[in-house]
Amino acid sequence: MSGAELKARYEAAFMPNYGVPPLALARGEGSRVWDADGRAYLDLIAGIAVSSLGHAHPALVEAVSAQVATLAHTSNLFLHEPEVLLAERLRELLGGDGRLFLTNSGTEANECALKLAIKYGKVNGRSYFVAAENGFHGRSMGALSLTGKASIREPFGPYAIDVRFVPYGDADALKSAVTADCAAVFLEPTLGEAGVVPPPEGYFAAAREICDATGALFVADEIQSAIGRTGAWFAFEHENAKPDVLTLAKGLGGGLPIGACVAFGEHGGLFAKGDHGSTFGGNPVGAAAALAVLGTIEKDGLLAHAAEVGEVLAEGLGAVEHPLLAGVRGRGLWRAAVLTGPHAPAVEAAARGAGFLINAVAPDALRIAPPLILTADEARSFTDAFPAILDAARPEA
Ligand SMILES: *Cc1c(COP(=O)(O)O)cnc(C)c1O
């Protein structure tokens, strides 16, 4: 089917919440994808920081194919080897500690963290939650209640829990907001959906200290930032600020849907039998995919690679002088090109025209979150093309 036909049929069959996406993708290989009309693109968004090994990576194809041919699903009535190996591997990466709950998505990982935090609050007589203005934690009602981005939160309120929002990156404001009555603080290490906005250095460590001082649970939402994205397994490692509860998803399964909520220390034992569950969460195929992702990142040295190629990307973009470009921010293979005005949709479209997929994550910011296997040459092919892309996107052009 052609892209045009797919778009028309999509529009008729789906709810209008996404609008009609600009491209129908048909296949991928490495960091490249092809649309339904056969045109190739360098994929610099990786399905929103998900396709960590790129597309059709042999390790992922083999692991998933073998697992689906052996046992695709058990439900939580039975356990299976891939989930045990995955939980053990994640614990190893997290210092040998932590107990897991596996999910199918990011928002479900945060639902689990929120239920843990609610239980923690009930047990300890703590009643409210703190999260960041402009933060994003997901679209299900619990995660949405923690989401600070007003445009997506407000239309669906009121919410059942008391969440107090603080300006992201302001440690003093956080300190004032967190009292002995606060059950938990939910924070991203860098705001992802708000436009890859890192906090001032030391903010995550300060949040850790504030939670230690008050007894609030420190919940790190690393759904977008973890599994190599910043050049480390987990972004909290950059500030040595290990949370009490950690949520993961996007890059973990390399494109297969799987997420995790990890609770450390005594918090790992907060749920009693029957407190939470999922029919599909941690299914054997997703778990096998995640094991292949973690194994490949380790075997191929993709943490160091992401840090290196991330620098190539940042330096290349930083060297571009253009009236539309204000700067570049972020870490590893998780960057935003910041624009001087609300030109991101036009630049995203111009990039697509030039054969590059990037994401207008905010009116004035373009998110770049490529597969961790992106090569330095591929990164340079984009930064070399970027001035002409910006030219093509100029309002007067
Ligand atoms: C994407 C994201 C979520 C939600 O994940 P879904 O899989 O879309 O439900 C939550 N938190 C953060 C930080 C995210 O980036």
GROMACS .gro file of C-alpha atoms and ligand atoms in nm:
model
  412
    1MET     CA    1   0.000   0.000   0.000
    2SER     CA    2   0.126   0.351  -0.075
    3GLY     CA    3   0.187   0.602   0.201
    4ALA     CA    4  -0.102   0.815   0.079
    5GLU     CA    5  -0.347   0.525   0.082
    6LEU     CA    6  -0.230   0.415   0.428
    7LYS     CA    7  -0.278   0.766   0.563
    8ALA     CA    8  -0.632   0.793   0.429
    9ARG     CA    9  -0.729   0.452   0.569
   10TYR     CA   10  -0.558   0.534   0.901
   11GLU     CA   11  -0.751   0.857   0.934
   12ALA     CA   12  -1.082   0.680   0.887
   13ALA     CA   13  -1.005   0.396   1.128
   14PHE     CA   14  -0.826   0.560   1.422
   15MET     CA   15  -0.920   0.810   1.689
   16PRO     CA   16  -0.791   1.157   1.609
   17ASN     CA   17  -0.560   1.179   1.915
   18TYR     CA   18  -0.240   1.152   1.709
   19GLY     CA   19  -0.370   1.333   1.406
   20VAL     CA   20  -0.235   1.155   1.099
   21PRO     CA   21   0.140   1.093   1.132
   22PRO     CA   22   0.341   1.234   0.843
   23LEU     CA   23   0.500   0.906   0.735
   24ALA     CA   24   0.407   0.541   0.708
   25LEU     CA   25   0.715   0.332   0.784
   26ALA     CA   26   0.755  -0.006   0.626
   27ARG     CA   27   1.088  -0.150   0.737
   28GLY     CA   28   1.422  -0.076   0.898
   29GLU     CA   29   1.780  -0.194   0.917
   30GLY     CA   30   2.042  -0.055   1.152
   31SER     CA   31   1.978   0.318   1.197
   32ARG     CA   32   1.790   0.342   0.869
   33VAL     CA   33   1.417   0.309   0.798
   34TRP     CA   34   1.220   0.304   0.475
   35ASP     CA   35   0.875   0.447   0.423
   36ALA     CA   36   0.588   0.279   0.245
   37ASP     CA   37   0.694   0.444  -0.081
   38GLY     CA   38   1.049   0.311  -0.054
   39ARG     CA   39   1.225   0.629   0.056
   40ALA     CA   40   1.511   0.588   0.308
   41TYR     CA   41   1.566   0.797   0.622
   42LEU     CA   42   1.830   0.808   0.891
   43ASP     CA   43   1.633   0.739   1.207
   44LEU     CA   44   1.744   0.991   1.469
   45ILE     CA   45   1.445   0.943   1.698
   46ALA     CA   46   1.430   0.561   1.728
   47GLY     CA   47   1.058   0.544   1.802
   48ILE     CA   48   1.101   0.793   2.090
   49ALA     CA   49   1.425   0.660   2.237
   50VAL     CA   50   1.303   0.301   2.212
   51SER     CA   51   1.485   0.119   1.931
   52SER     CA   52   1.814   0.114   2.119
   53LEU     CA   53   1.973  -0.146   1.889
   54GLY     CA   54   1.827   0.015   1.578
   55HIS     CA   55   1.610  -0.191   1.348
   56ALA     CA   56   1.622  -0.563   1.273
   57HIS     CA   57   1.932  -0.610   1.489
   58PRO     CA   58   2.030  -0.978   1.457
   59ALA     CA   59   2.057  -1.027   1.836
   60LEU     CA   60   1.704  -0.897   1.888
   61VAL     CA   61   1.562  -1.087   1.591
   62GLU     CA   62   1.716  -1.413   1.710
   63ALA     CA   63   1.614  -1.375   2.074
   64VAL     CA   64   1.256  -1.278   1.995
   65SER     CA   65   1.212  -1.535   1.718
   66ALA     CA   66   1.347  -1.817   1.933
   67GLN     CA   67   1.130  -1.716   2.228
   68VAL     CA   68   0.807  -1.677   2.033
   69ALA     CA   69   0.872  -2.018   1.877
   70THR     CA   70   0.921  -2.170   2.223
   71LEU     CA   71   0.678  -1.998   2.461
   72ALA     CA   72   0.521  -1.659   2.397
   73HIS     CA   73   0.308  -1.614   2.705
   74THR     CA   74   0.251  -1.759   3.049
   75SER     CA   75   0.056  -1.487   3.240
   76ASN     CA   76   0.150  -1.430   3.602
   77LEU     CA   77  -0.005  -1.764   3.697
   78PHE     CA   78   0.329  -1.918   3.597
   79LEU     CA   79   0.687  -1.796   3.597
   80HIS     CA   80   0.949  -1.841   3.328
   81GLU     CA   81   1.324  -1.829   3.278
   82PRO     CA   82   1.357  -1.510   3.066
   83GLU     CA   83   1.189  -1.294   3.333
   84VAL     CA   84   1.408  -1.441   3.608
   85LEU     CA   85   1.725  -1.383   3.404
   86LEU     CA   86   1.615  -1.030   3.318
   87ALA     CA   87   1.536  -0.938   3.677
   88GLU     CA   88   1.870  -1.079   3.791
   89ARG     CA   89   2.058  -0.892   3.517
   90LEU     CA   90   1.892  -0.561   3.603
   91ARG     CA   91   1.965  -0.617   3.972
   92GLU     CA   92   2.331  -0.679   3.884
   93LEU     CA   93   2.345  -0.354   3.688
   94LEU     CA   94   2.186  -0.179   3.986
   95GLY     CA   95   2.441  -0.297   4.239
   96GLY     CA   96   2.292  -0.636   4.328
   97ASP     CA   97   1.986  -0.489   4.490
   98GLY     CA   98   1.623  -0.420   4.408
   99ARG     CA   99   1.303  -0.617   4.352
  100LEU     CA  100   1.111  -0.585   4.030
  101PHE     CA  101   0.765  -0.566   3.884
  102LEU     CA  102   0.755  -0.602   3.505
  103THR     CA  103   0.510  -0.412   3.284
  104ASN     CA  104   0.433  -0.355   2.915
  105SER     CA  105   0.488   0.020   2.906
  106GLY     CA  106   0.625   0.322   3.082
  107THR     CA  107   0.299   0.448   3.222
  108GLU     CA  108   0.236   0.110   3.382
  109ALA     CA  109   0.580   0.114   3.543
  110ASN     CA  110   0.487   0.450   3.697
  111GLU     CA  111   0.145   0.318   3.804
  112CYS     CA  112   0.331   0.050   3.995
  113ALA     CA  113   0.564   0.309   4.150
  114LEU     CA  114   0.266   0.526   4.245
  115LYS     CA  115   0.080   0.236   4.407
  116LEU     CA  116   0.397   0.155   4.602
  117ALA     CA  117   0.421   0.520   4.708
  118ILE     CA  118   0.054   0.532   4.809
  119LYS     CA  119   0.106   0.221   5.019
  120TYR     CA  120   0.422   0.369   5.168
  121GLY     CA  121   0.222   0.683   5.253
  122LYS     CA  122  -0.058   0.486   5.417
  123VAL     CA  123   0.181   0.278   5.624
  124ASN     CA  124   0.377   0.586   5.735
  125GLY     CA  125   0.100   0.846   5.762
  126ARG     CA  126   0.215   1.053   5.462
  127SER     CA  127  -0.042   1.211   5.239
  128TYR     CA  128   0.087   1.397   4.934
  129PHE     CA  129   0.324   1.372   4.638
  130VAL     CA  130   0.568   1.609   4.474
  131ALA     CA  131   0.652   1.621   4.104
  132ALA     CA  132   0.793   1.871   3.856
  133GLU     CA  133   0.623   2.135   3.649
  134ASN     CA  134   0.649   2.029   3.284
  135GLY     CA  135   0.744   1.677   3.390
  136PHE     CA  136   0.600   1.378   3.206
  137HIS     CA  137   0.515   1.043   3.361
  138GLY     CA  138   0.257   0.891   3.128
  139ARG     CA  139  -0.104   0.901   3.015
  140SER     CA  140  -0.286   0.658   3.244
  141MET     CA  141  -0.475   0.835   3.523
  142GLY     CA  142  -0.224   0.777   3.802
  143ALA     CA  143   0.080   0.868   3.594
  144LEU     CA  144  -0.113   1.159   3.442
  145SER     CA  145  -0.188   1.295   3.788
  146LEU     CA  146   0.191   1.320   3.841
  147THR     CA  147   0.247   1.479   3.501
  148GLY     CA  148   0.320   1.849   3.526
  149LYS     CA  149   0.272   1.938   3.161
  150ALA     CA  150  -0.050   2.134   3.202
  151SER     CA  151  -0.176   2.090   2.846
  152ILE     CA  152  -0.205   1.713   2.885
  153ARG     CA  153  -0.289   1.699   3.257
  154GLU     CA  154  -0.555   1.963   3.297
  155PRO     CA  155  -0.820   1.844   3.050
  156PHE     CA  156  -0.862   1.518   3.243
  157GLY     CA  157  -0.864   1.634   3.607
  158PRO     CA  158  -0.956   1.639   3.885
  159TYR     CA  159  -0.728   1.368   4.014
  160ALA     CA  160  -0.762   1.141   4.313
  161ILE     CA  161  -0.425   1.216   4.474
  162ASP     CA  162  -0.271   1.540   4.602
  163VAL     CA  163   0.026   1.625   4.381
  164ARG     CA  164   0.223   1.947   4.437
  165PHE     CA  165   0.428   2.070   4.146
  166VAL     CA  166   0.762   2.246   4.181
  167PRO     CA  167   0.972   2.422   3.917
  168TYR     CA  168   1.211   2.161   3.775
  169GLY     CA  169   1.577   2.213   3.861
  170ASP     CA  170   1.517   2.436   4.165
  171ALA     CA  171   1.651   2.244   4.466
  172ASP     CA  172   1.534   2.510   4.713
  173ALA     CA  173   1.177   2.491   4.584
  174LEU     CA  174   1.194   2.113   4.615
  175LYS     CA  175   1.323   2.139   4.967
  176SER     CA  176   1.038   2.370   5.069
  177ALA     CA  177   0.778   2.143   4.908
  178VAL     CA  178   0.890   1.817   5.072
  179THR     CA  179   0.789   1.781   5.437
  180ALA     CA  180   0.754   1.483   5.670
  181ASP     CA  181   0.399   1.449   5.532
  182CYS     CA  182   0.519   1.390   5.174
  183ALA     CA  183   0.495   1.028   5.061
  184ALA     CA  184   0.710   1.049   4.749
  185VAL     CA  185   0.893   1.272   4.504
  186PHE     CA  186   0.870   1.172   4.137
  187LEU     CA  187   1.138   1.318   3.908
  188GLU     CA  188   1.296   1.260   3.570
  189PRO     CA  189   1.679   1.299   3.566
  190THR     CA  190   1.631   1.526   3.263
  191LEU     CA  191   1.291   1.634   3.135
  192GLY     CA  192   1.230   1.426   2.823
  193GLU     CA  193   0.893   1.523   2.680
  194ALA     CA  194   0.946   1.887   2.781
  195GLY     CA  195   1.237   1.897   2.536
  196VAL     CA  196   1.541   1.714   2.681
  197VAL     CA  197   1.590   1.977   2.952
  198PRO     CA  198   1.868   1.886   3.198
  199PRO     CA  199   1.852   2.033   3.548
  200PRO     CA  200   2.146   2.227   3.694
  201GLU     CA  201   2.425   1.994   3.802
  202GLY     CA  202   2.367   1.853   4.149
  203TYR     CA  203   1.986   1.869   4.134
  204PHE     CA  204   1.927   1.494   4.134
  205ALA     CA  205   2.173   1.448   4.419
  206ALA     CA  206   1.998   1.728   4.609
  207ALA     CA  207   1.664   1.554   4.555
  208ARG     CA  208   1.816   1.235   4.697
  209GLU     CA  209   1.933   1.427   5.006
  210ILE     CA  210   1.597   1.601   5.054
  211CYS     CA  211   1.421   1.264   5.047
  212ASP     CA  212   1.674   1.116   5.288
  213ALA     CA  213   1.623   1.407   5.528
  214THR     CA  214   1.242   1.387   5.522
  215GLY     CA  215   1.178   1.018   5.464
  216ALA     CA  216   0.990   1.075   5.137
  217LEU     CA  217   1.038   0.802   4.875
  218PHE     CA  218   1.261   0.919   4.590
  219VAL     CA  219   1.116   0.784   4.265
  220ALA     CA  220   1.331   0.830   3.955
  221ASP     CA  221   1.140   0.805   3.628
  222GLU     CA  222   1.414   0.679   3.396
  223ILE     CA  223   1.172   0.551   3.136
  224GLN     CA  224   1.339   0.765   2.869
  225SER     CA  225   1.684   0.826   3.020
  226ALA     CA  226   1.803   0.475   3.108
  227ILE     CA  227   1.956   0.178   2.925
  228GLY     CA  228   2.248   0.365   2.773
  229ARG     CA  229   2.071   0.672   2.643
  230THR     CA  230   2.303   0.913   2.829
  231GLY     CA  231   2.614   0.697   2.798
  232ALA     CA  232   2.546   0.524   3.132
  233TRP     CA  233   2.310   0.237   3.210
  234PHE     CA  234   2.106   0.475   3.426
  235ALA     CA  235   2.117   0.855   3.429
  236PHE     CA  236   2.110   0.866   3.811
  237GLU     CA  237   2.465   0.727   3.802
  238HIS     CA  238   2.595   1.062   3.674
  239GLU     CA  239   2.515   1.208   4.017
  240ASN     CA  240   2.544   0.889   4.217
  241ALA     CA  241   2.186   0.954   4.330
  242LYS     CA  242   2.032   0.608   4.350
  243PRO     CA  243   1.656   0.638   4.399
  244ASP     CA  244   1.432   0.429   4.625
  245VAL     CA  245   1.217   0.336   4.328
  246LEU     CA  246   1.322   0.336   3.962
  247THR     CA  247   1.100   0.306   3.656
  248LEU     CA  248   1.220   0.185   3.316
  249ALA     CA  249   1.063   0.113   2.978
  250LYS     CA  250   1.136   0.272   2.639
  251GLY     CA  251   1.488   0.151   2.550
  252LEU     CA  252   1.471  -0.163   2.763
  253GLY     CA  253   1.304  -0.387   2.507
  254GLY     CA  254   1.465  -0.234   2.199
  255GLY     CA  255   1.120  -0.207   2.036
  256LEU     CA  256   0.936  -0.486   2.214
  257PRO     CA  257   0.699  -0.355   2.481
  258ILE     CA  258   0.841  -0.405   2.828
  259GLY     CA  259   0.885  -0.185   3.133
  260ALA     CA  260   0.996  -0.231   3.490
  261CYS     CA  261   0.948  -0.082   3.832
  262VAL     CA  262   1.241  -0.155   4.065
  263ALA     CA  263   1.216  -0.087   4.439
  264PHE     CA  264   1.531  -0.092   4.651
  265GLY     CA  265   1.593  -0.206   5.005
  266GLU     CA  266   1.293  -0.260   5.227
  267HIS     CA  267   1.072  -0.085   4.968
  268GLY     CA  268   1.106  -0.394   4.749
  269GLY     CA  269   0.883  -0.570   5.000
  270LEU     CA  270   0.606  -0.307   5.021
  271PHE     CA  271   0.347  -0.492   4.814
  272ALA     CA  272   0.173  -0.786   4.975
  273LYS     CA  273   0.051  -1.077   4.766
  274GLY     CA  274  -0.243  -0.957   4.558
  275ASP     CA  275  -0.156  -0.586   4.573
  276HIS     CA  276  -0.069  -0.551   4.204
  277GLY     CA  277  -0.063  -0.748   3.881
  278SER     CA  278  -0.057  -0.760   3.502
  279THR     CA  279  -0.160  -1.030   3.257
  280PHE     CA  280   0.101  -0.945   2.994
  281GLY     CA  281   0.369  -0.770   3.202
  282GLY     CA  282   0.707  -0.939   3.180
  283ASN     CA  283   0.594  -1.182   2.915
  284PRO     CA  284   0.862  -1.417   2.782
  285VAL     CA  285   0.904  -1.242   2.445
  286GLY     CA  286   0.949  -0.896   2.596
  287ALA     CA  287   1.186  -1.035   2.858
  288ALA     CA  288   1.391  -1.216   2.592
  289ALA     CA  289   1.411  -0.892   2.393
  290ALA     CA  290   1.531  -0.698   2.696
  291LEU     CA  291   1.795  -0.960   2.769
  292ALA     CA  292   1.919  -0.929   2.410
  293VAL     CA  293   1.931  -0.550   2.443
  294LEU     CA  294   2.125  -0.556   2.771
  295GLY     CA  295   2.359  -0.826   2.642
  296THR     CA  296   2.432  -0.641   2.319
  297ILE     CA  297   2.491  -0.307   2.491
  298GLU     CA  298   2.746  -0.477   2.711
  299LYS     CA  299   2.911  -0.696   2.448
  300ASP     CA  300   2.941  -0.415   2.192
  301GLY     CA  301   3.045  -0.143   2.437
  302LEU     CA  302   2.745   0.071   2.346
  303LEU     CA  303   2.758   0.284   2.662
  304ALA     CA  304   3.096   0.431   2.569
  305HIS     CA  305   2.985   0.440   2.205
  306ALA     CA  306   2.672   0.641   2.291
  307ALA     CA  307   2.881   0.888   2.491
  308GLU     CA  308   3.130   0.927   2.202
  309VAL     CA  309   2.883   0.957   1.919
  310GLY     CA  310   2.674   1.187   2.139
  311GLU     CA  311   2.973   1.421   2.154
  312VAL     CA  312   3.012   1.408   1.775
  313LEU     CA  313   2.647   1.503   1.743
  314ALA     CA  314   2.666   1.782   2.000
  315GLU     CA  315   2.989   1.924   1.860
  316GLY     CA  316   2.860   1.910   1.505
  317LEU     CA  317   2.536   2.084   1.597
  318GLY     CA  318   2.720   2.328   1.824
  319ALA     CA  319   2.941   2.434   1.534
  320VAL     CA  320   2.643   2.532   1.320
  321GLU     CA  321   2.586   2.906   1.312
  322HIS     CA  322   2.238   2.988   1.196
  323PRO     CA  323   1.974   3.246   1.288
  324LEU     CA  324   1.724   2.969   1.372
  325LEU     CA  325   1.958   2.777   1.604
  326ALA     CA  326   2.009   2.887   1.964
  327GLY     CA  327   2.210   2.591   2.095
  328VAL     CA  328   2.219   2.227   2.186
  329ARG     CA  329   2.155   2.055   2.520
  330GLY     CA  330   2.142   1.704   2.662
  331ARG     CA  331   2.384   1.419   2.714
  332GLY     CA  332   2.496   1.110   2.526
  333LEU     CA  333   2.260   1.017   2.244
  334TRP     CA  334   1.980   1.223   2.397
  335ARG     CA  335   1.997   1.579   2.271
  336ALA     CA  336   1.784   1.874   2.179
  337ALA     CA  337   1.865   2.135   1.920
  338VAL     CA  338   1.718   2.452   2.068
  339LEU     CA  339   1.576   2.702   1.823
  340THR     CA  340   1.541   3.078   1.847
  341GLY     CA  341   1.163   3.061   1.795
  342PRO     CA  342   0.873   2.821   1.746
  343HIS     CA  343   1.021   2.668   1.431
  344ALA     CA  344   1.052   2.306   1.540
  345PRO     CA  345   0.764   2.165   1.332
  346ALA     CA  346   0.904   2.333   1.019
  347VAL     CA  347   1.257   2.207   1.090
  348GLU     CA  348   1.127   1.856   1.158
  349ALA     CA  349   0.949   1.861   0.821
  350ALA     CA  350   1.256   2.000   0.642
  351ALA     CA  351   1.473   1.730   0.801
  352ARG     CA  352   1.231   1.465   0.682
  353GLY     CA  353   1.252   1.613   0.334
  354ALA     CA  354   1.630   1.576   0.356
  355GLY     CA  355   1.605   1.214   0.475
  356PHE     CA  356   1.642   1.251   0.853
  357LEU     CA  357   1.384   1.168   1.121
  358ILE     CA  358   1.396   1.399   1.421
  359ASN     CA  359   1.119   1.510   1.657
  360ALA     CA  360   0.969   1.854   1.723
  361VAL     CA  361   0.928   1.776   2.093
  362ALA     CA  362   0.850   2.138   2.182
  363PRO     CA  363   0.770   2.441   1.966
  364ASP     CA  364   1.133   2.554   1.994
  365ALA     CA  365   1.316   2.224   2.046
  366LEU     CA  366   1.404   1.925   1.829
  367ARG     CA  367   1.467   1.598   2.004
  368ILE     CA  368   1.742   1.373   1.873
  369ALA     CA  369   1.744   1.027   2.031
  370PRO     CA  370   1.889   0.786   1.775
  371PRO     CA  371   1.963   0.415   1.812
  372LEU     CA  372   2.265   0.356   2.038
  373ILE     CA  373   2.435   0.191   1.739
  374LEU     CA  374   2.440   0.516   1.537
  375THR     CA  375   2.789   0.559   1.390
  376ALA     CA  376   2.995   0.877   1.408
  377ASP     CA  377   2.971   0.902   1.028
  378GLU     CA  378   2.594   0.880   1.040
  379ALA     CA  379   2.588   1.150   1.309
  380ARG     CA  380   2.810   1.370   1.090
  381SER     CA  381   2.591   1.315   0.786
  382PHE     CA  382   2.314   1.482   0.985
  383THR     CA  383   2.514   1.767   1.134
  384ASP     CA  384   2.659   1.838   0.787
  385ALA     CA  385   2.308   1.856   0.642
  386PHE     CA  386   2.166   2.061   0.930
  387PRO     CA  387   2.245   2.414   0.802
  388ALA     CA  388   2.061   2.344   0.476
  389ILE     CA  389   1.771   2.191   0.672
  390LEU     CA  390   1.748   2.507   0.883
  391ASP     CA  391   1.760   2.719   0.566
  392ALA     CA  392   1.476   2.519   0.417
  393ALA     CA  393   1.272   2.574   0.735
  394ARG     CA  394   1.318   2.951   0.752
  395PRO     CA  395   0.982   3.127   0.773
  396GLU     CA  396   1.065   3.340   0.467
  397ALA     CA  397   1.203   3.043   0.270
  398LIG     C1  398   0.753   0.788   2.758
  398LIG     C2  399   0.756   0.819   2.903
  398LIG     C3  400   0.658   0.771   2.990
  398LIG     C4  401   0.540   0.692   2.942
  398LIG     O1  402   0.574   0.574   2.877
  398LIG     P1  403   0.466   0.499   2.784
  398LIG     O2  404   0.536   0.372   2.747
  398LIG     O3  405   0.437   0.590   2.670
  398LIG     O4  406   0.346   0.475   2.868
  398LIG     C5  407   0.671   0.801   3.124
  398LIG     N1  408   0.775   0.873   3.171
  398LIG     C6  409   0.871   0.920   3.090
  398LIG     C7  410   0.985   0.999   3.148
  398LIG     C8  411   0.865   0.897   2.954
  398LIG     O5  412   0.958   0.947   2.873
   0.00000   0.00000   0.00000
